[in-house]
Every structure is written in C-alpha cells, then in structure tokens.
Amino acid sequence: MARLATALTARAPLAQLIEQAKLVEGLGYDRIWLPEISGRDSFVTGAVVATQTNSIDVGLGVVPLPSRPLPALEMATAALAECAPGRIAVGLGAGHRETAASQFGWPGPSTPEAVGDAVVAMREAMRSATLHHRSAAGEPLILELRGQHVETPPELFIGALRRRMVTVAARTADGMLLNWVTEHRAARLCALAAANRTERRFTAAAYVPVCVVAGSQAREEAYREVAGQLSSYLQLSAYGDLLADDGYADDVEAVRAARRDGQNAAAAVSARLVEAVALIGDADEVKAGLSRLRSAGVDEPVLAPVTVGADSAASLFGTWAALAE
C-alpha cells in the first residue's frame, strides 16, 4: 500500500505546528516527519504533536547521533514511544563535519557503523527496558529504564546518503531517510538497500521539496525558494559532492564559487539542479514525479512543501490538499 508523508517546518510557532499536524492527519497523510536542524528539540516537539493527534504516525529525522549521549537518546525514545504506541519512528544520522563543532559543539560525525550500533542498542533498550553503555573510563554500565512502558517499539530509521550508510541501514534499521536525492540516486540506493536488507520490514523514505503552483510567476517563485534552501545544503560535502557525482558538478561548483566570492549563492543555483531534486508544477505534474520516485523504490515520499505568494498558509495547505491520497 502506497504511503505518503509530509515534513512540518520547525520554524512555525508551536500552536501553528499543532494545527498543521491535525490538518494533514485529516487529509489522510500517513506520517508527519519532524526534522531536527537548529530549532526545537525534536523529541519534545514529537511528543506534543503525537499527543495532539489521534492516528497519524510521527517520525523524527534526522537526529544527529553525536548530539546526545546514547542513554539520553534511549530514554527520550522510550518516553516518546509511550506517548503514542505504534505511531513513532526515530531517525538517526551521522551529522555533518562542516556544522558539528561550530553549531552544536560536538567533535564531528559518527561513522556509519557507530550509527548502526546505536540502532541495535536502542532496539534492545526498548525491548528490555535496560540501557547498556560505557562510562567515560570505558567501564560497562547498566541502567534500568525506570517508569518506561514501551508497548510497541518505535521504528528506527537511519539518515543515509552514501552506499556505506545505506548498507548499514538495511542491515540494522527499520528504514532509511534520503534527502536532496535525484531519482537516479534514489533508485540506486533503494536497490542497494533491497540487496542488503534482513527479513525485517524496511521502509525507504525520501524528503522531496514540493510546491503545487498555477502559472509561470508562481513556478518561478517556487524555484527561487528551493534554490535558496539548496544553496545552503550544497556547502555540505554530504550533499554537494553527491550531486556533483550525479552529473551536476558544474552546477554545484557555480554555487560554491558564488558563496566563496561573497555573491548571491541562491541566484547561482541552476534550474536544472532544482528540477533534479524538487517537484514543482501543477498537481498532475507533482503527482507524476511522486509516482516516479515510488517506481525508483521509495516506499514513503516525504513532502517538504515550499510556499509562494503573500499568503504562505494558503500555499502550504493548497499543496497538501492537492497531493493528498
């Protein structure tokens, strides 16, 4: 059965976020994903959204593994799973070396194997209500998860972009989260995951910027909105280098050069680069793009809506309503 999810922006006021969550639940979306970048704590936000909705699944992703000690992640995950049994997913990622120290104060990304080990440890912690970890001196420690009653373990996802992380995700997790990927890369990574997955059910999810628009002016505005977001991500090797490898090396270099020269990096993002990673057009055009992603192996497209016009709420709700299944 085809699934369709959407991301909710961390920038909206909390009351507005709750209103949006209830709206997409009413439209029949299967899951809400809450990215964690540098805004609200996703576990706290996820608990609020989960308790203010009735049936829609709630996922966090991607939470950088180095941002919290593993026992803290396990305790937060257990508490969140108790808020909405059977409706919770938590996605872990390695983090980015370009932002690790400057924005968050941790030394750098984790290895794919460390992320996989964390997923295995979190699954066992949910099963046994016991944390197994090590002290600063390396001594093994056991901590009981007191007061936690996890009836249904949460799904555990891994944020994956490269082959090594996809392989780890397929072997250890319940799913993977892709982001800023072309259809061709999505197809390759989904095929790799399928070749390495265990008997556990596995969900390939992918964030995709979308905007349902009418008219050329609105379409151009949507392109600019996506270009603004993409220009920031292209500075990260995890995204820029991969898009360069996918045949967009000149496009990526133009954006990076503009940023180095103090120019408008967003203006340097080419239309073909936007079209490679985003779906912009009328409802039929965007739905056709979602269908292609599913054919590439993506089980759960995650809409990341961009808005156009003076009434951003109307633009947002219009995209959600037009694409609801």
mmCIF file of N, CA, C and O in Angstrom, residues 201-272:
data_model
loop_
_atom_site.group_PDB
_atom_site.id
_atom_site.type_symbol
_atom_site.label_atom_id
_atom_site.label_comp_id
_atom_site.label_asym_id
_atom_site.label_seq_id
_atom_site.Cartn_x
_atom_site.Cartn_y
_atom_site.Cartn_z
ATOM 1 N N ARG A 201 10.894 -5.841 8.099
ATOM 2 C CA ARG A 201 10.281 -4.899 7.158
ATOM 3 C C ARG A 201 11.117 -3.639 7.098
ATOM 4 O O ARG A 201 11.562 -3.120 8.129
ATOM 5 N N PHE A 202 11.326 -3.136 5.891
ATOM 6 C CA PHE A 202 12.212 -1.995 5.699
ATOM 7 C C PHE A 202 11.518 -0.958 4.829
ATOM 8 O O PHE A 202 10.979 -1.285 3.766
ATOM 9 N N THR A 203 11.532 0.307 5.276
ATOM 10 C CA THR A 203 10.875 1.394 4.565
ATOM 11 C C THR A 203 11.907 2.384 4.052
ATOM 12 O O THR A 203 12.688 2.928 4.836
ATOM 13 N N ALA A 204 11.907 2.603 2.752
ATOM 14 C CA ALA A 204 12.763 3.632 2.159
ATOM 15 C C ALA A 204 11.949 4.909 2.038
ATOM 16 O O ALA A 204 10.980 4.971 1.276
ATOM 17 N N ALA A 205 12.320 5.912 2.815
ATOM 18 C CA ALA A 205 11.628 7.200 2.787
ATOM 19 C C ALA A 205 12.563 8.255 2.209
ATOM 20 O O ALA A 205 13.788 8.150 2.330
ATOM 21 N N ALA A 206 12.004 9.270 1.573
ATOM 22 C CA ALA A 206 12.832 10.311 0.969
ATOM 23 C C ALA A 206 12.137 11.661 1.056
ATOM 24 O O ALA A 206 10.994 11.806 0.619
ATOM 25 N N TYR A 207 12.839 12.636 1.636
ATOM 26 C CA TYR A 207 12.363 14.014 1.619
ATOM 27 C C TYR A 207 12.425 14.543 0.196
ATOM 28 O O TYR A 207 13.424 14.340 -0.510
ATOM 29 N N VAL A 208 11.379 15.235 -0.238
ATOM 30 C CA VAL A 208 11.392 15.853 -1.560
ATOM 31 C C VAL A 208 10.695 17.212 -1.487
ATOM 32 O O VAL A 208 9.534 17.302 -1.082
ATOM 33 N N PRO A 209 11.401 18.304 -1.832
ATOM 34 C CA PRO A 209 10.756 19.615 -1.857
ATOM 35 C C PRO A 209 9.648 19.625 -2.911
ATOM 36 O O PRO A 209 9.853 19.163 -4.045
ATOM 37 N N VAL A 210 8.482 20.123 -2.545
ATOM 38 C CA VAL A 210 7.351 20.143 -3.469
ATOM 39 C C VAL A 210 6.630 21.485 -3.383
ATOM 40 O O VAL A 210 6.647 22.152 -2.350
ATOM 41 N N CYS A 211 5.981 21.844 -4.478
ATOM 42 C CA CYS A 211 5.103 23.007 -4.469
ATOM 43 C C CYS A 211 4.122 22.873 -5.628
ATOM 44 O O CYS A 211 4.544 22.726 -6.783
ATOM 45 N N VAL A 212 2.847 22.887 -5.313
ATOM 46 C CA VAL A 212 1.807 22.871 -6.346
ATOM 47 C C VAL A 212 1.497 24.322 -6.681
ATOM 48 O O VAL A 212 1.087 25.098 -5.814
ATOM 49 N N VAL A 213 1.714 24.676 -7.947
ATOM 50 C CA VAL A 213 1.567 26.072 -8.364
ATOM 51 C C VAL A 213 0.706 26.156 -9.616
ATOM 52 O O VAL A 213 0.538 25.183 -10.349
ATOM 53 N N ALA A 214 0.172 27.343 -9.843
ATOM 54 C CA ALA A 214 -0.572 27.634 -11.069
ATOM 55 C C ALA A 214 0.030 28.893 -11.676
ATOM 56 O O ALA A 214 0.051 29.947 -11.040
ATOM 57 N N GLY A 215 0.533 28.796 -12.886
ATOM 58 C CA GLY A 215 1.078 29.972 -13.557
ATOM 59 C C GLY A 215 2.589 30.044 -13.477
ATOM 60 O O GLY A 215 3.211 29.538 -12.539
ATOM 61 N N SER A 216 3.189 30.691 -14.449
ATOM 62 C CA SER A 216 4.646 30.770 -14.555
ATOM 63 C C SER A 216 5.272 31.600 -13.449
ATOM 64 O O SER A 216 6.365 31.301 -12.974
ATOM 65 N N GLN A 217 4.584 32.657 -13.007
ATOM 66 C CA GLN A 217 5.149 33.505 -11.972
ATOM 67 C C GLN A 217 5.304 32.743 -10.665
ATOM 68 O O GLN A 217 6.344 32.817 -10.007
ATOM 69 N N ALA A 218 4.266 31.990 -10.287
ATOM 70 C CA ALA A 218 4.339 31.201 -9.056
ATOM 71 C C ALA A 218 5.388 30.104 -9.176
ATOM 72 O O ALA A 218 6.096 29.787 -8.213
ATOM 73 N N ARG A 219 5.508 29.530 -10.362
ATOM 74 C CA ARG A 219 6.504 28.484 -10.576
ATOM 75 C C ARG A 219 7.919 29.051 -10.387
ATOM 76 O O ARG A 219 8.760 28.427 -9.731
ATOM 77 N N GLU A 220 8.159 30.213 -10.935
ATOM 78 C CA GLU A 220 9.479 30.837 -10.793
ATOM 79 C C GLU A 220 9.775 31.160 -9.332
ATOM 80 O O GLU A 220 10.916 30.996 -8.874
ATOM 81 N N GLU A 221 8.764 31.603 -8.603
ATOM 82 C CA GLU A 221 8.964 31.901 -7.186
ATOM 83 C C GLU A 221 9.302 30.632 -6.418
ATOM 84 O O GLU A 221 10.168 30.634 -5.535
ATOM 85 N N ALA A 222 8.627 29.531 -6.753
ATOM 86 C CA ALA A 222 8.914 28.264 -6.091
ATOM 87 C C ALA A 222 10.339 27.805 -6.390
ATOM 88 O O ALA A 222 11.034 27.289 -5.503
ATOM 89 N N TYR A 223 10.775 27.996 -7.627
ATOM 90 C CA TYR A 223 12.155 27.662 -7.986
ATOM 91 C C TYR A 223 13.128 28.449 -7.107
ATOM 92 O O TYR A 223 14.130 27.907 -6.618
ATOM 93 N N ARG A 224 12.854 29.738 -6.921
ATOM 94 C CA ARG A 224 13.756 30.571 -6.100
ATOM 95 C C ARG A 224 13.765 30.100 -4.654
ATOM 96 O O ARG A 224 14.816 30.114 -3.995
ATOM 97 N N GLU A 225 12.600 29.705 -4.145
ATOM 98 C CA GLU A 225 12.542 29.224 -2.765
ATOM 99 C C GLU A 225 13.390 27.968 -2.585
ATOM 100 O O GLU A 225 14.138 27.827 -1.613
ATOM 101 N N VAL A 226 13.255 27.018 -3.511
ATOM 102 C CA VAL A 226 14.052 25.790 -3.426
ATOM 103 C C VAL A 226 15.534 26.119 -3.600
ATOM 104 O O VAL A 226 16.385 25.573 -2.889
ATOM 105 N N ALA A 227 15.845 27.012 -4.526
ATOM 106 C CA ALA A 227 17.244 27.397 -4.749
ATOM 107 C C ALA A 227 17.864 27.980 -3.485
ATOM 108 O O ALA A 227 19.038 27.720 -3.177
ATOM 109 N N GLY A 228 17.098 28.759 -2.742
ATOM 110 C CA GLY A 228 17.610 29.328 -1.503
ATOM 111 C C GLY A 228 17.977 28.263 -0.485
ATOM 112 O O GLY A 228 19.019 28.347 0.185
ATOM 113 N N GLN A 229 17.126 27.250 -0.357
ATOM 114 C CA GLN A 229 17.424 26.153 0.558
ATOM 115 C C GLN A 229 18.616 25.332 0.063
ATOM 116 O O GLN A 229 19.531 24.996 0.820
ATOM 117 N N LEU A 230 18.584 25.020 -1.221
ATOM 118 C CA LEU A 230 19.603 24.154 -1.796
ATOM 119 C C LEU A 230 20.985 24.788 -1.742
ATOM 120 O O LEU A 230 21.990 24.102 -1.539
ATOM 121 N N SER A 231 21.065 26.099 -1.888
ATOM 122 C CA SER A 231 22.365 26.766 -1.887
ATOM 123 C C SER A 231 23.098 26.564 -0.565
ATOM 124 O O SER A 231 24.334 26.511 -0.534
ATOM 125 N N SER A 232 22.346 26.455 0.525
ATOM 126 C CA SER A 232 22.973 26.196 1.828
ATOM 127 C C SER A 232 23.449 24.753 1.933
ATOM 128 O O SER A 232 24.552 24.472 2.400
ATOM 129 N N TYR A 233 22.621 23.823 1.488
ATOM 130 C CA TYR A 233 22.977 22.407 1.589
ATOM 131 C C TYR A 233 24.163 22.050 0.703
ATOM 132 O O TYR A 233 24.924 21.123 1.028
ATOM 133 N N LEU A 234 24.336 22.744 -0.402
ATOM 134 C CA LEU A 234 25.422 22.410 -1.315
ATOM 135 C C LEU A 234 26.795 22.702 -0.724
ATOM 136 O O LEU A 234 27.807 22.228 -1.241
ATOM 137 N N GLN A 235 26.849 23.481 0.350
ATOM 138 C CA GLN A 235 28.124 23.724 1.015
ATOM 139 C C GLN A 235 28.561 22.518 1.833
ATOM 140 O O GLN A 235 29.735 22.416 2.213
ATOM 141 N N LEU A 236 27.632 21.618 2.111
ATOM 142 C CA LEU A 236 27.949 20.407 2.863
ATOM 143 C C LEU A 236 28.398 19.322 1.886
ATOM 144 O O LEU A 236 27.726 19.041 0.903
ATOM 145 N N SER A 237 29.505 18.690 2.197
ATOM 146 C CA SER A 237 30.037 17.682 1.286
ATOM 147 C C SER A 237 29.061 16.540 1.083
ATOM 148 O O SER A 237 28.997 15.948 0.000
ATOM 149 N N ALA A 238 28.290 16.215 2.108
ATOM 150 C CA ALA A 238 27.364 15.088 2.007
ATOM 151 C C ALA A 238 26.343 15.291 0.902
ATOM 152 O O ALA A 238 25.840 14.321 0.331
ATOM 153 N N TYR A 239 26.020 16.530 0.595
ATOM 154 C CA TYR A 239 25.035 16.818 -0.447
ATOM 155 C C TYR A 239 25.692 17.313 -1.734
ATOM 156 O O TYR A 239 25.433 16.786 -2.818
ATOM 157 N N GLY A 240 26.523 18.335 -1.618
ATOM 158 C CA GLY A 240 27.119 18.916 -2.814
ATOM 159 C C GLY A 240 27.960 17.935 -3.602
ATOM 160 O O GLY A 240 27.862 17.851 -4.834
ATOM 161 N N ASP A 241 28.797 17.155 -2.911
ATOM 162 C CA ASP A 241 29.670 16.221 -3.614
ATOM 163 C C ASP A 241 28.873 15.127 -4.316
ATOM 164 O O ASP A 241 29.224 14.686 -5.416
ATOM 165 N N LEU A 242 27.788 14.687 -3.677
ATOM 166 C CA LEU A 242 26.992 13.629 -4.288
ATOM 167 C C LEU A 242 26.252 14.133 -5.523
ATOM 168 O O LEU A 242 26.160 13.426 -6.531
ATOM 169 N N LEU A 243 25.720 15.337 -5.457
ATOM 170 C CA LEU A 243 25.061 15.891 -6.640
ATOM 171 C C LEU A 243 26.077 16.137 -7.756
ATOM 172 O O LEU A 243 25.766 15.970 -8.941
ATOM 173 N N ALA A 244 27.295 16.510 -7.378
ATOM 174 C CA ALA A 244 28.347 16.650 -8.386
ATOM 175 C C ALA A 244 28.616 15.300 -9.056
ATOM 176 O O ALA A 244 28.764 15.221 -10.283
ATOM 177 N N ASP A 245 28.666 14.245 -8.263
ATOM 178 C CA ASP A 245 28.887 12.904 -8.804
ATOM 179 C C ASP A 245 27.742 12.454 -9.710
ATOM 180 O O ASP A 245 27.934 11.610 -10.588
ATOM 181 N N ASP A 246 26.551 13.008 -9.479
ATOM 182 C CA ASP A 246 25.382 12.618 -10.258
ATOM 183 C C ASP A 246 25.276 13.370 -11.585
ATOM 184 O O ASP A 246 24.265 13.272 -12.285
ATOM 185 N N GLY A 247 26.311 14.143 -11.923
ATOM 186 C CA GLY A 247 26.300 14.837 -13.208
ATOM 187 C C GLY A 247 26.059 16.331 -13.119
ATOM 188 O O GLY A 247 25.837 16.980 -14.146
ATOM 189 N N TYR A 248 26.109 16.873 -11.893
ATOM 190 C CA TYR A 248 25.834 18.299 -11.711
ATOM 191 C C TYR A 248 27.050 19.025 -11.127
ATOM 192 O O TYR A 248 26.909 19.982 -10.368
ATOM 193 N N ALA A 249 28.247 18.573 -11.507
ATOM 194 C CA ALA A 249 29.466 19.145 -10.942
ATOM 195 C C ALA A 249 29.594 20.633 -11.249
ATOM 196 O O ALA A 249 29.936 21.439 -10.371
ATOM 197 N N ASP A 250 29.324 21.019 -12.486
ATOM 198 C CA ASP A 250 29.444 22.432 -12.850
ATOM 199 C C ASP A 250 28.410 23.276 -12.108
ATOM 200 O O ASP A 250 28.707 24.405 -11.679
ATOM 201 N N ASP A 251 27.210 22.725 -11.943
ATOM 202 C CA ASP A 251 26.140 23.461 -11.240
ATOM 203 C C ASP A 251 26.509 23.673 -9.775
ATOM 204 O O ASP A 251 26.318 24.760 -9.219
ATOM 205 N N VAL A 252 27.047 22.630 -9.154
ATOM 206 C CA VAL A 252 27.434 22.724 -7.746
ATOM 207 C C VAL A 252 28.589 23.692 -7.570
ATOM 208 O O VAL A 252 28.593 24.527 -6.660
ATOM 209 N N GLU A 253 29.584 23.606 -8.436
ATOM 210 C CA GLU A 253 30.744 24.491 -8.336
ATOM 211 C C GLU A 253 30.347 25.950 -8.522
ATOM 212 O O GLU A 253 30.908 26.846 -7.873
ATOM 213 N N ALA A 254 29.381 26.219 -9.397
ATOM 214 C CA ALA A 254 28.928 27.600 -9.599
ATOM 215 C C ALA A 254 28.350 28.179 -8.309
ATOM 216 O O ALA A 254 28.599 29.346 -7.974
ATOM 217 N N VAL A 255 27.616 27.364 -7.577
ATOM 218 C CA VAL A 255 27.027 27.824 -6.313
ATOM 219 C C VAL A 255 28.115 28.026 -5.269
ATOM 220 O O VAL A 255 28.133 29.038 -4.548
ATOM 221 N N ARG A 256 29.025 27.083 -5.170
ATOM 222 C CA ARG A 256 30.094 27.200 -4.183
ATOM 223 C C ARG A 256 31.007 28.381 -4.494
ATOM 224 O O ARG A 256 31.471 29.082 -3.580
ATOM 225 N N ALA A 257 31.262 28.612 -5.774
ATOM 226 C CA ALA A 257 32.099 29.748 -6.169
ATOM 227 C C ALA A 257 31.417 31.069 -5.814
ATOM 228 O O ALA A 257 32.074 32.016 -5.344
ATOM 229 N N ALA A 258 30.123 31.153 -6.031
ATOM 230 C CA ALA A 258 29.393 32.373 -5.686
ATOM 231 C C ALA A 258 29.487 32.654 -4.195
ATOM 232 O O ALA A 258 29.695 33.811 -3.779
ATOM 233 N N ARG A 259 29.368 31.615 -3.386
ATOM 234 C CA ARG A 259 29.459 31.811 -1.937
ATOM 235 C C ARG A 259 30.883 32.245 -1.554
ATOM 236 O O ARG A 259 31.057 33.140 -0.710
ATOM 237 N N ARG A 260 31.896 31.621 -2.137
ATOM 238 C CA ARG A 260 33.276 31.996 -1.833
ATOM 239 C C ARG A 260 33.551 33.450 -2.205
ATOM 240 O O ARG A 260 34.300 34.147 -1.517
ATOM 241 N N ASP A 261 32.936 33.915 -3.289
ATOM 242 C CA ASP A 261 33.165 35.275 -3.771
ATOM 243 C C ASP A 261 32.244 36.303 -3.125
ATOM 244 O O ASP A 261 32.265 37.487 -3.510
ATOM 245 N N GLY A 262 31.439 35.867 -2.160
ATOM 246 C CA GLY A 262 30.542 36.793 -1.490
ATOM 247 C C GLY A 262 29.346 37.204 -2.310
ATOM 248 O O GLY A 262 28.710 38.222 -2.026
ATOM 249 N N GLN A 263 29.038 36.432 -3.334
ATOM 250 C CA GLN A 263 27.890 36.732 -4.179
ATOM 251 C C GLN A 263 26.658 35.962 -3.715
ATOM 252 O O GLN A 263 26.716 35.175 -2.766
ATOM 253 N N ASN A 264 25.539 36.175 -4.388
ATOM 254 C CA ASN A 264 24.281 35.521 -4.029
ATOM 255 C C ASN A 264 24.317 34.067 -4.493
ATOM 256 O O ASN A 264 24.141 33.776 -5.682
ATOM 257 N N ALA A 265 24.558 33.152 -3.568
ATOM 258 C CA ALA A 265 24.687 31.745 -3.926
ATOM 259 C C ALA A 265 23.378 31.179 -4.452
ATOM 260 O O ALA A 265 23.371 30.336 -5.356
ATOM 261 N N ALA A 266 22.252 31.629 -3.886
ATOM 262 C CA ALA A 266 20.949 31.114 -4.333
ATOM 263 C C ALA A 266 20.708 31.445 -5.798
ATOM 264 O O ALA A 266 20.146 30.640 -6.544
ATOM 265 N N ALA A 267 21.146 32.619 -6.224
ATOM 266 C CA ALA A 267 20.948 33.026 -7.614
ATOM 267 C C ALA A 267 21.777 32.187 -8.567
ATOM 268 O O ALA A 267 21.488 32.127 -9.765
ATOM 269 N N ALA A 268 22.811 31.522 -8.050
ATOM 270 C CA ALA A 268 23.678 30.699 -8.890
ATOM 271 C C ALA A 268 23.157 29.274 -9.052
ATOM 272 O O ALA A 268 23.716 28.503 -9.828
ATOM 273 N N VAL A 269 22.100 28.913 -8.326
ATOM 274 C CA VAL A 269 21.530 27.568 -8.445
ATOM 275 C C VAL A 269 20.790 27.466 -9.771
ATOM 276 O O VAL A 269 19.877 28.244 -10.052
ATOM 277 N N SER A 270 21.157 26.515 -10.581
ATOM 278 C CA SER A 270 20.552 26.370 -11.912
ATOM 279 C C SER A 270 19.155 25.769 -11.819
ATOM 280 O O SER A 270 18.836 25.033 -10.873
ATOM 281 N N ALA A 271 18.349 26.061 -12.822
ATOM 282 C CA ALA A 271 17.000 25.493 -12.880
ATOM 283 C C ALA A 271 17.061 23.975 -12.994
ATOM 284 O O ALA A 271 16.250 23.261 -12.399
ATOM 285 N N ARG A 272 18.045 23.460 -13.724
ATOM 286 C CA ARG A 272 18.104 22.004 -13.886
ATOM 287 C C ARG A 272 18.477 21.307 -12.587
ATOM 288 O O ARG A 272 18.070 20.178 -12.343
#
